[in-house]
Tab-separated table of N, CA and C in Angstrom:
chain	number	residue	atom	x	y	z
A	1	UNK	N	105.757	116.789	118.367
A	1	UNK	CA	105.174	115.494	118.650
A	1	UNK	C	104.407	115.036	117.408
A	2	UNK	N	104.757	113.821	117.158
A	2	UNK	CA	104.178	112.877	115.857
A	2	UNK	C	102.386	112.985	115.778
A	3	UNK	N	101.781	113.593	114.818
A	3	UNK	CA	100.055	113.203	115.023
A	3	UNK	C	99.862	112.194	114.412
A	4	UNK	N	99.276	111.243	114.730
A	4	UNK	CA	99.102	109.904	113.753
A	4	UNK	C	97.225	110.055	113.966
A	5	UNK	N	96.913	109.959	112.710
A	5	UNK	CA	95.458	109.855	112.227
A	5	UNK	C	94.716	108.215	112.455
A	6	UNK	N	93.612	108.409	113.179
A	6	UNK	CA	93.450	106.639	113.202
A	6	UNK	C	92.043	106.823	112.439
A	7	UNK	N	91.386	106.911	111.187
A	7	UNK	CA	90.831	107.002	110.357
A	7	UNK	C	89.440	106.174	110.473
A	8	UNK	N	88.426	106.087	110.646
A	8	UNK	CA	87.571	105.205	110.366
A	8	UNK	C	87.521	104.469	109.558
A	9	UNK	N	86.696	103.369	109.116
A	9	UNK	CA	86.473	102.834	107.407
A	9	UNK	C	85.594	103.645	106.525
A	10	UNK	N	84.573	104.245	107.611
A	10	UNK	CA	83.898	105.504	106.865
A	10	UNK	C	84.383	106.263	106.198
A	11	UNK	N	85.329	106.510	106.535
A	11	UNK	CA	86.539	107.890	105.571
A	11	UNK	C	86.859	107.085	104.697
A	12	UNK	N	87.532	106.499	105.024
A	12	UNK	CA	88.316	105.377	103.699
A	12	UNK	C	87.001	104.895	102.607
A	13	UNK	N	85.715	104.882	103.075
A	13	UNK	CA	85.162	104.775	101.784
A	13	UNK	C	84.578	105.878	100.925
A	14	UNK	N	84.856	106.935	100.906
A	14	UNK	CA	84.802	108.289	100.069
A	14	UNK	C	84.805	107.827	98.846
A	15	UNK	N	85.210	107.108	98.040
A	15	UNK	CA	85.411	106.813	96.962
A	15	UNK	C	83.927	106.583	96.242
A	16	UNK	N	82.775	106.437	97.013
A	16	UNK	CA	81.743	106.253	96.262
A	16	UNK	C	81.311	107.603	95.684
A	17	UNK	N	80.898	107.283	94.213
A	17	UNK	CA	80.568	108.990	93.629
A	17	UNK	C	79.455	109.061	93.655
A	18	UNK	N	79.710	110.861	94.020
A	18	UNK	CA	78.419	111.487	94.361
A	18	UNK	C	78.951	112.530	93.334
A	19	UNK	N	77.625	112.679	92.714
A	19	UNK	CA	77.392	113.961	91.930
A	19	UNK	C	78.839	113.725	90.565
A	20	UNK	N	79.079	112.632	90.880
A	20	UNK	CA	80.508	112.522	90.051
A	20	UNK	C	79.857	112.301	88.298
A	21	UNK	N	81.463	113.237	87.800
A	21	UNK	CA	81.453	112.769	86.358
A	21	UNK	C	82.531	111.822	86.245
A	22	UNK	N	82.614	111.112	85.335
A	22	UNK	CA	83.546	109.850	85.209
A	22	UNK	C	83.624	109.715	83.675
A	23	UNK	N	84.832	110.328	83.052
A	23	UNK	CA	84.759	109.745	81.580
A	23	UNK	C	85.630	108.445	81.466
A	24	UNK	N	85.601	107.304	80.680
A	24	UNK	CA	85.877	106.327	80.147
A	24	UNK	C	87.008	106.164	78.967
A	25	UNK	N	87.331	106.032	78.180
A	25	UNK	CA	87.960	105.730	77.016
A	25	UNK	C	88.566	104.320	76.712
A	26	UNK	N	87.921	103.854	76.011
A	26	UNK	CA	87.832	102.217	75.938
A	26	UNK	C	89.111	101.876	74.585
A	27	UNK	N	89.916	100.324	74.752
A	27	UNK	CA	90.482	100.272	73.760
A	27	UNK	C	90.738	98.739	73.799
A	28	UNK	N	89.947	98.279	73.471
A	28	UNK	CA	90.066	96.803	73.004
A	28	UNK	C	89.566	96.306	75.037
A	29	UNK	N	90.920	95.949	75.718
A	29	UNK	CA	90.540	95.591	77.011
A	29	UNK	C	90.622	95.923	78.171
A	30	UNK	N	91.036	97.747	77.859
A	30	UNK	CA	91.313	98.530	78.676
A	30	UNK	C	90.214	99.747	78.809
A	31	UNK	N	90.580	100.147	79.918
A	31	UNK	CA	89.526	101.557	79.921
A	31	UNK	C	90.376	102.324	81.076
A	32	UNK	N	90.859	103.828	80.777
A	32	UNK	CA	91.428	104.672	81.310
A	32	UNK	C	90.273	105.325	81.503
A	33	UNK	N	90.611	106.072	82.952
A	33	UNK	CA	89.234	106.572	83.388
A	33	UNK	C	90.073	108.225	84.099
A	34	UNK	N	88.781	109.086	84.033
A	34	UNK	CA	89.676	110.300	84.687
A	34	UNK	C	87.650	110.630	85.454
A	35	UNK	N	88.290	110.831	87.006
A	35	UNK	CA	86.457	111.401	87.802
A	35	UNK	C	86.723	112.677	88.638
A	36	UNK	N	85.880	113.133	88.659
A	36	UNK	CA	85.553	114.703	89.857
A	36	UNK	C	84.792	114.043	90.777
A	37	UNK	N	84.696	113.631	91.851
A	37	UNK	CA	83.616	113.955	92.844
A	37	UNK	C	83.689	114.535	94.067
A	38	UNK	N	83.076	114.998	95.183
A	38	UNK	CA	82.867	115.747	96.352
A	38	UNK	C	82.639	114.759	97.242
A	39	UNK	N	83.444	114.818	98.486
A	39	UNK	CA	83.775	114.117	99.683
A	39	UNK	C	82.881	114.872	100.946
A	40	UNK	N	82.290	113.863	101.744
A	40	UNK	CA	81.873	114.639	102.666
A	40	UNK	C	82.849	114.609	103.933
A	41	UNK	N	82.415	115.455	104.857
A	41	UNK	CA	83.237	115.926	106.108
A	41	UNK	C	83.389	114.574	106.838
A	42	UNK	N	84.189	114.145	107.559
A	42	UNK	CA	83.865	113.076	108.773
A	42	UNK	C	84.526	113.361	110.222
A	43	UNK	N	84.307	112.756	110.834
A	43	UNK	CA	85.047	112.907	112.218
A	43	UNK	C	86.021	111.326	112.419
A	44	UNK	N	87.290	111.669	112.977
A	44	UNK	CA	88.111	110.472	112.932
A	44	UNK	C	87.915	109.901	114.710
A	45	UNK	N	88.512	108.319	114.599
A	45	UNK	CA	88.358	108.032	116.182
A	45	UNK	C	89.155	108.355	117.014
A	46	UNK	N	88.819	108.718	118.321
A	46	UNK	CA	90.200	109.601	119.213
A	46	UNK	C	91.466	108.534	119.268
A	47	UNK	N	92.848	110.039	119.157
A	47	UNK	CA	93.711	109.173	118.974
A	47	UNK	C	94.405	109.408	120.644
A	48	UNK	N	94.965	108.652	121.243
A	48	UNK	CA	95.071	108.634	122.437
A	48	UNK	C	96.892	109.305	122.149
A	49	UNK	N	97.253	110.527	122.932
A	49	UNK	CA	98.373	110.773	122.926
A	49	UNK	C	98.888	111.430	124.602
A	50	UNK	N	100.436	111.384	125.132
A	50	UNK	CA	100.657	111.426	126.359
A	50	UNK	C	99.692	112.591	126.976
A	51	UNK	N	99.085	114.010	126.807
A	51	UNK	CA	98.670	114.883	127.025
A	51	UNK	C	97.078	114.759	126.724
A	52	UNK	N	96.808	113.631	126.325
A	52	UNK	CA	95.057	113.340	126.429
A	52	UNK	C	94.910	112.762	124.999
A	53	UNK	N	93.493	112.667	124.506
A	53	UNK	CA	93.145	112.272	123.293
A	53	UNK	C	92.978	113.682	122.556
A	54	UNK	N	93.498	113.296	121.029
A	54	UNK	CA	92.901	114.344	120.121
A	54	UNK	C	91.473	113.643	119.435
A	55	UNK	N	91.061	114.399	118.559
A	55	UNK	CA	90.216	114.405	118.325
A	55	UNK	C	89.630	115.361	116.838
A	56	UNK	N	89.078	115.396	116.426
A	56	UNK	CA	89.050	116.301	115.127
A	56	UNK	C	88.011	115.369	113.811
A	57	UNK	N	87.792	116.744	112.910
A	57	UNK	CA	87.525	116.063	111.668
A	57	UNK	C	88.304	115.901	110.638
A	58	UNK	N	87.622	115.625	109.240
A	58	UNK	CA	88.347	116.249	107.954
A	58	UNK	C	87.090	116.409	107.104
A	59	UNK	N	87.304	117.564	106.958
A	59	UNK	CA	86.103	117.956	106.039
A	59	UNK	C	86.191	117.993	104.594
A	60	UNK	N	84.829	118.047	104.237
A	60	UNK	CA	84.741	117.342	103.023
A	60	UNK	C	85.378	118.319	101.889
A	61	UNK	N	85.052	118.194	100.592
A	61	UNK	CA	85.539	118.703	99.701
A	61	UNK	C	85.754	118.083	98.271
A	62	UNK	N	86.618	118.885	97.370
A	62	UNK	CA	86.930	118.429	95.881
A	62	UNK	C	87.706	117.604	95.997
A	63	UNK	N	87.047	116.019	95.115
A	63	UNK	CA	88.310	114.798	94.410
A	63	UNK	C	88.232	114.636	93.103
A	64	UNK	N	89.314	114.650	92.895
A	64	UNK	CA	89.731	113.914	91.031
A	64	UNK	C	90.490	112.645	91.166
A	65	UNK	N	90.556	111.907	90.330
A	65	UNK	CA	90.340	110.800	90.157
A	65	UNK	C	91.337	109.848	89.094
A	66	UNK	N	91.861	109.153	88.559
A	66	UNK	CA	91.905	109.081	87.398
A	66	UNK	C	92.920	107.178	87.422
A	67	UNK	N	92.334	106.291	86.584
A	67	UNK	CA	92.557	104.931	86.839
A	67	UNK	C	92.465	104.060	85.223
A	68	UNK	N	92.963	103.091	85.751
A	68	UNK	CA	93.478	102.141	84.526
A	68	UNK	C	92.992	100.919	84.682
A	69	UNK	N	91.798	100.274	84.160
A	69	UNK	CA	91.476	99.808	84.000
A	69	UNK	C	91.370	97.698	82.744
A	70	UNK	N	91.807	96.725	83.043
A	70	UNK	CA	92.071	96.044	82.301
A	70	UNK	C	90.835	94.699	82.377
A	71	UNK	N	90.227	94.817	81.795
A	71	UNK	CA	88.836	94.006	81.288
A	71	UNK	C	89.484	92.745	81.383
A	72	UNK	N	89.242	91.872	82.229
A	72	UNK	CA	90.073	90.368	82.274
A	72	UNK	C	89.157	89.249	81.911
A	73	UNK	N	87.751	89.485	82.131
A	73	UNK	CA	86.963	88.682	81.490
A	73	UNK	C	85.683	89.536	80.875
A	74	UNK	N	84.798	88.507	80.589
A	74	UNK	CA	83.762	90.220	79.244
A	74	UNK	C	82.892	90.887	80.189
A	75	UNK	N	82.972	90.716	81.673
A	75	UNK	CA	82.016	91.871	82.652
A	75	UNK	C	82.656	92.050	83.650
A	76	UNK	N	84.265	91.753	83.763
A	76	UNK	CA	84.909	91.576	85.005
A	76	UNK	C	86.613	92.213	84.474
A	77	UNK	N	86.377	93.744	85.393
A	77	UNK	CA	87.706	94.530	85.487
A	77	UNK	C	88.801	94.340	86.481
A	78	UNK	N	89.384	94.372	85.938
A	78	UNK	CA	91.013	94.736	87.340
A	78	UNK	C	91.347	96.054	86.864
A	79	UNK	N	91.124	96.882	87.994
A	79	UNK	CA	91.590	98.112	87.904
A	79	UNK	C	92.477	98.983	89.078
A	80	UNK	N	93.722	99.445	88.722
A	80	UNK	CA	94.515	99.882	89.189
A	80	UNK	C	94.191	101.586	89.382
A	81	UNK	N	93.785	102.471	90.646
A	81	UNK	CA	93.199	104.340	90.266
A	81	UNK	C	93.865	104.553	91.469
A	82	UNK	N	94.513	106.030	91.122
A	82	UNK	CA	94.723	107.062	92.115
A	82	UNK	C	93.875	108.500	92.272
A	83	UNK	N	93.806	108.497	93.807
A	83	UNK	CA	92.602	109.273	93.983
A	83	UNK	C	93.836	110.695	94.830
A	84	UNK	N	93.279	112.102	94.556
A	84	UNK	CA	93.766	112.526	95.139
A	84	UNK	C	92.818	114.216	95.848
A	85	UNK	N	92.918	114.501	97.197
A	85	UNK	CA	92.318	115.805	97.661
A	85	UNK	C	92.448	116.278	98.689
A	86	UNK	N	92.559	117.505	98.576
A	86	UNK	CA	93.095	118.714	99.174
A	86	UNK	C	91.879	119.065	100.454
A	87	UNK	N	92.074	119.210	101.669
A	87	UNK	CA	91.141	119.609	102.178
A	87	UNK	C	91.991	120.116	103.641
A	88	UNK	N	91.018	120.553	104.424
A	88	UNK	CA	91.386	121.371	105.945
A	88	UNK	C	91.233	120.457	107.140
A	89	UNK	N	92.113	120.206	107.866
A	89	UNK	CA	91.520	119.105	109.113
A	89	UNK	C	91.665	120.260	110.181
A	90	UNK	N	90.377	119.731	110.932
A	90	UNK	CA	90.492	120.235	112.221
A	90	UNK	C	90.420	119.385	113.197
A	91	UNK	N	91.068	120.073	114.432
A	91	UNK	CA	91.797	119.330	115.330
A	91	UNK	C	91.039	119.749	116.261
A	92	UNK	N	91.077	119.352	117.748
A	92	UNK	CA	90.785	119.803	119.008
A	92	UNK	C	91.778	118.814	119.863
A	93	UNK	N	92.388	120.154	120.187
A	93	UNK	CA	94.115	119.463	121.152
A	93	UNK	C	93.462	119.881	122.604
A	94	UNK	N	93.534	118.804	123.515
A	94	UNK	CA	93.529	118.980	124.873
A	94	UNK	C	94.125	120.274	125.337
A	95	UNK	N	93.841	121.208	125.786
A	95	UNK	CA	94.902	122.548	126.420
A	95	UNK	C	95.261	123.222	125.206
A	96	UNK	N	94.963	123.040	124.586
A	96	UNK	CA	95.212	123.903	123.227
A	96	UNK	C	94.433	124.195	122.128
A	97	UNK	N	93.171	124.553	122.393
A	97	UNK	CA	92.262	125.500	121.631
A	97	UNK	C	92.231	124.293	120.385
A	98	UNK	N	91.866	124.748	119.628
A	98	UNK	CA	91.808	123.818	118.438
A	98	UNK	C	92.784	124.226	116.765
A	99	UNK	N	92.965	123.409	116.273
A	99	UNK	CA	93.804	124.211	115.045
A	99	UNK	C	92.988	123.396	113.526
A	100	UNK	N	93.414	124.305	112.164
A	100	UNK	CA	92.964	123.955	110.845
A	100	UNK	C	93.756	123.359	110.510
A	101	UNK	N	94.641	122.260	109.994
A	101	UNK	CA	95.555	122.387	109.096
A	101	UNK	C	95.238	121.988	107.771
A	102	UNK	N	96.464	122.299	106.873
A	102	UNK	CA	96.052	121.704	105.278
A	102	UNK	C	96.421	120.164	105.354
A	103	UNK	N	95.334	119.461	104.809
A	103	UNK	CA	95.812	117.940	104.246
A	103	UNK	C	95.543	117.616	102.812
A	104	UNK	N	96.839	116.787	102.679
A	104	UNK	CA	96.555	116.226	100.923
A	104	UNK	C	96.187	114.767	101.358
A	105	UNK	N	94.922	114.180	100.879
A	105	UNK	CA	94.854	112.713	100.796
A	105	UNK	C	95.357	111.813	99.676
A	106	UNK	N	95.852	111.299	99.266
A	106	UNK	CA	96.448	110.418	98.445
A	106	UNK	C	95.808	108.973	98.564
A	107	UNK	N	94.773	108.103	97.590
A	107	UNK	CA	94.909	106.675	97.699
A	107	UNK	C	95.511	106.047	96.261
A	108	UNK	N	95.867	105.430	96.688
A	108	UNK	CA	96.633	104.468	95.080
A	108	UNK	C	95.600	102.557	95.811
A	109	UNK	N	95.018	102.751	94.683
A	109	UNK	CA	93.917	101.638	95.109
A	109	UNK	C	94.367	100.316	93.642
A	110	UNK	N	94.243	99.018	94.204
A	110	UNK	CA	93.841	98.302	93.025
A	110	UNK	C	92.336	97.438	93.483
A	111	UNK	N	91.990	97.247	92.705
A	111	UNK	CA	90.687	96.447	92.810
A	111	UNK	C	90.122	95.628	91.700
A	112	UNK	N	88.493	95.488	92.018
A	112	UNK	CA	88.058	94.472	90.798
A	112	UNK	C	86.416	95.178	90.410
A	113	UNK	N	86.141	95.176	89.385
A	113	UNK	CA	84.858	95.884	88.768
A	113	UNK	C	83.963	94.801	88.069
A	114	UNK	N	82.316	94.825	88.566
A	114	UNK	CA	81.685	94.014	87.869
A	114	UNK	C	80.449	94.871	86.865
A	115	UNK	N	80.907	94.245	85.869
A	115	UNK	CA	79.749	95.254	84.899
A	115	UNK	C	78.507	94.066	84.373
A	116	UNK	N	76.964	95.084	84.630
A	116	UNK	CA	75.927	94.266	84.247
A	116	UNK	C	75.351	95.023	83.020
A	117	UNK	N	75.521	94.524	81.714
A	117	UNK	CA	74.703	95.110	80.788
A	117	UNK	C	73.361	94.843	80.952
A	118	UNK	N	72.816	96.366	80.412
A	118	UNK	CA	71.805	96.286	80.225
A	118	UNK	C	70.937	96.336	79.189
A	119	UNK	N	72.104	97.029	78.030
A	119	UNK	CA	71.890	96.907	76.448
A	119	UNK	C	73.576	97.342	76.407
A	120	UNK	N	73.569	97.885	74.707
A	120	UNK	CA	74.877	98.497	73.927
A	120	UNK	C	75.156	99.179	74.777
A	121	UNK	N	74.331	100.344	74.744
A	121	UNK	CA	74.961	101.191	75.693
A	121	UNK	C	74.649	102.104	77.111
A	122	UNK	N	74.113	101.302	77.960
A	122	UNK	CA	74.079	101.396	79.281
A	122	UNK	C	74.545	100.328	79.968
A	123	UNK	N	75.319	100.111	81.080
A	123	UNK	CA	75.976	98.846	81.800
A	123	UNK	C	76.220	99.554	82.893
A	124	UNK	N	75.484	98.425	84.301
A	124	UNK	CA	75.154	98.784	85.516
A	124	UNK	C	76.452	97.875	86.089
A	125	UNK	N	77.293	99.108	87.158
A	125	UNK	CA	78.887	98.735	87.537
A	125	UNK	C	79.123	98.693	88.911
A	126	UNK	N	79.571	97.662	89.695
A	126	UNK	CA	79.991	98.076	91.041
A	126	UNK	C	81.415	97.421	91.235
A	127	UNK	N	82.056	97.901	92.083
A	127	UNK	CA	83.657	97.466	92.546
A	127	UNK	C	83.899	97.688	94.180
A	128	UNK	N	84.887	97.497	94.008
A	128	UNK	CA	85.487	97.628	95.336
A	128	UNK	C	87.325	97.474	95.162
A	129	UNK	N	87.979	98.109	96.203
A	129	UNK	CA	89.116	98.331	95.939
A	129	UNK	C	89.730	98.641	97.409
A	130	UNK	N	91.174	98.398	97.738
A	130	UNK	CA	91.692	98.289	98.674
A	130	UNK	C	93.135	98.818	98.140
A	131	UNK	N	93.992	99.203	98.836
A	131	UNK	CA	95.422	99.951	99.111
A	131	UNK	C	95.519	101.005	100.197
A	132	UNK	N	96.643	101.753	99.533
A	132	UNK	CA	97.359	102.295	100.564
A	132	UNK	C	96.638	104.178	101.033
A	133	UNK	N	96.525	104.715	101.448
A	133	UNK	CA	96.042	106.137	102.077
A	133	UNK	C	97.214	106.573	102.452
A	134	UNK	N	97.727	107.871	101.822
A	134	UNK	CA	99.316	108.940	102.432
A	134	UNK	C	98.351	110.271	103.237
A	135	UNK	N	98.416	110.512	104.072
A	135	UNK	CA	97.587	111.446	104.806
A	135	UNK	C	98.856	112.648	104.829
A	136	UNK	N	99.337	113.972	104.081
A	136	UNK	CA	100.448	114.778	104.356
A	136	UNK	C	100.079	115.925	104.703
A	137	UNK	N	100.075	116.352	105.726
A	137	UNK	CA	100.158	116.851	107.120
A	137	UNK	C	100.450	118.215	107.367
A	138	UNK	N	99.962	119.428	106.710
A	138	UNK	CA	101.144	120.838	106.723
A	138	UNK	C	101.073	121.237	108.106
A	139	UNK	N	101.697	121.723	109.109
A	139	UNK	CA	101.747	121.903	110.440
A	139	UNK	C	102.120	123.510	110.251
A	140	UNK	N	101.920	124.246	110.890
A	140	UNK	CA	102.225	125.611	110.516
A	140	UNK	C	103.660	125.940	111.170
A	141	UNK	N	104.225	125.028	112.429
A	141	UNK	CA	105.752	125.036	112.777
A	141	UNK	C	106.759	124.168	112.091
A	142	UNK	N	106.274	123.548	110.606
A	142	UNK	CA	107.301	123.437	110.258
A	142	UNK	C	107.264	123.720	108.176
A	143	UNK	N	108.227	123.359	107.748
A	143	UNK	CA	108.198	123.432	106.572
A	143	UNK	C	107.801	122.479	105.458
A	144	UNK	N	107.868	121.134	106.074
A	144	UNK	CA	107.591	120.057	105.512
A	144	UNK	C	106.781	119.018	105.895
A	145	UNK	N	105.614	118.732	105.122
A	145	UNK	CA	104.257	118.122	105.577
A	145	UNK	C	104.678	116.951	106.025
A	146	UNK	N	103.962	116.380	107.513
A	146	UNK	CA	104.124	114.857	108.137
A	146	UNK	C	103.006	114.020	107.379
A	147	UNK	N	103.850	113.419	106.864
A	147	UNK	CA	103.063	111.802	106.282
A	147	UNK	C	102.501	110.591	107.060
A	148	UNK	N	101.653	110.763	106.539
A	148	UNK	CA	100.883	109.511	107.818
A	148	UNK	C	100.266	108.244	106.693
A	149	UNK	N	100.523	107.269	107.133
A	149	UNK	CA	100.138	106.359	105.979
A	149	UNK	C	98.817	105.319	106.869
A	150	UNK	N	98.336	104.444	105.886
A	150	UNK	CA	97.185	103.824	106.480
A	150	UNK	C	96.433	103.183	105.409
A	151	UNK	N	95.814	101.922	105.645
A	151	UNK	CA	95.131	101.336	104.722
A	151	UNK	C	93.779	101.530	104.205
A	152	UNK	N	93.507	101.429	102.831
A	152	UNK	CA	92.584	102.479	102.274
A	152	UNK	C	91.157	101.306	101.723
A	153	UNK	N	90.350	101.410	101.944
A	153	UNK	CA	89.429	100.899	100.931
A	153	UNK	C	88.126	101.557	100.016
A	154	UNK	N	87.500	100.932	99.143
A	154	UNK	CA	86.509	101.856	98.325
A	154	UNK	C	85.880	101.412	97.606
A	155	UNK	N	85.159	101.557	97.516
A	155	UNK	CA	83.345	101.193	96.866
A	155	UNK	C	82.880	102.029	96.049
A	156	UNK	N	82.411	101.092	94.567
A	156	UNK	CA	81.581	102.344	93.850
A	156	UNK	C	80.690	101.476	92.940
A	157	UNK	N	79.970	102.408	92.467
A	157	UNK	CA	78.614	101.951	91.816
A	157	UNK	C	78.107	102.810	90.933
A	158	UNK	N	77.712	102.472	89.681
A	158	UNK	CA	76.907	103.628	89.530
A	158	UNK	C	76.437	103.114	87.562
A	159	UNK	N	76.286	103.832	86.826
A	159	UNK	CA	75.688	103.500	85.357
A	159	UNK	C	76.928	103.980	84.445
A	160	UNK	N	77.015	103.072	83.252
A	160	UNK	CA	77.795	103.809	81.921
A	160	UNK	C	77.269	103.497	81.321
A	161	UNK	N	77.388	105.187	80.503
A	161	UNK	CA	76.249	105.001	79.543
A	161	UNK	C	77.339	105.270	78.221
A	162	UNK	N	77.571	104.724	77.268
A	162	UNK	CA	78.078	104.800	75.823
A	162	UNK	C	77.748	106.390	75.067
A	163	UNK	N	78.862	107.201	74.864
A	163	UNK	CA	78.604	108.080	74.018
A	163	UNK	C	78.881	107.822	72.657
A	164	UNK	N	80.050	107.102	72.780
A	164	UNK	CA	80.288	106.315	71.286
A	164	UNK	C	81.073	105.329	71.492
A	165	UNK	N	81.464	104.281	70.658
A	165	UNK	CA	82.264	102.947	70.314
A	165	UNK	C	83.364	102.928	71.623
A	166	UNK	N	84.258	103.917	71.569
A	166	UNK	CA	84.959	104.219	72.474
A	166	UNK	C	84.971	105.429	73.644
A	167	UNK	N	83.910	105.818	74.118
A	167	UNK	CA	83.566	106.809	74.968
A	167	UNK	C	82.199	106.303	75.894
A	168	UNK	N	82.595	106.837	77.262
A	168	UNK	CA	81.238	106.352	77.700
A	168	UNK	C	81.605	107.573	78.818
A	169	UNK	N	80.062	107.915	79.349
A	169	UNK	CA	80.541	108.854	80.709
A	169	UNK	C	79.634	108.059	81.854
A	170	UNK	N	79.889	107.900	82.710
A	170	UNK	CA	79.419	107.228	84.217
A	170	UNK	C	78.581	108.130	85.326
């Protein structure tokens, strides 16, 4: 039987960094970006199936990051990032005890970035971004992970600070 994930918006906004590093590399009107940050756990909304509602989390864990960035006006980005992480969902199945499985999250986001200088080299940044979420699924009865797809959004904020001409870390 098909599990389909019905996700909060809470989940879908993970994308804000915590504890994150974020390097930069600037080139005229671009900026390629590569980030680490840590996701926290959430609980999803019950999904109603013939044998009752499930129910479950996905707990938190390690994300990397990494996006393309195109400066379209002098404080205003369009940026195209894929986010990707590995983590354990747990379930609680009506009549059936509860189970772990492995999930890969996948978002492929585009969005828009506003940068506020504050001198050369510090500039205060927030965005937001919307696309697609692949939720893939390892089930332990079969061999090949169920894909669950769903619409993704994400929020972030935070400081860049200039290490040099073309380097900055966030």
């Amino acid at each position: 039987m098909k599990i389909i994930f019905k996700l909060s918006t809470k989940v879908l906004i993970i994308l804000v960094y915590l504890t994150a590093t974020s390097h930069d590399v600037h080139c005229q009107k671009f900026r390629a970006s590569i980030g680490f940050n840590h996701t926290f756990k959430e609980k999803f909304k019950p999904v109603q199936r013939d044998d009752g509602f499930l129910v479950g989390k996905i707990n938190g864990s390690f994300q990397w990051n990494t996006g393309l960035e195109y400066l379209a006006f002098d404080n205003v980005g369009i940026e195209i990032s894929y986010f990707n992480q590995n983590t354990i969902t747990s379930l609680d199945i009506p009549e059936d005890d509860s189970r772990s499985l492995e999930t890969v999250m996948r978002y492929i986001l585009i969005g828009a970035n506003k940068y506020f200088p504050l001198n050369d080299d510090f500039n205060l940044y927030a965005g937001m971004a919307i696309g697609l979420n692949t939720l893939d699924i390892k089930k332990p009865d079969r061999d090949e992970p169920e894909a669950v797809h769903s619409f993704g959004v994400g929020l972030k904020a935070g400081i860049s600070i200039a290490v040099t001409k073309l380097f900055s870390v966030n």
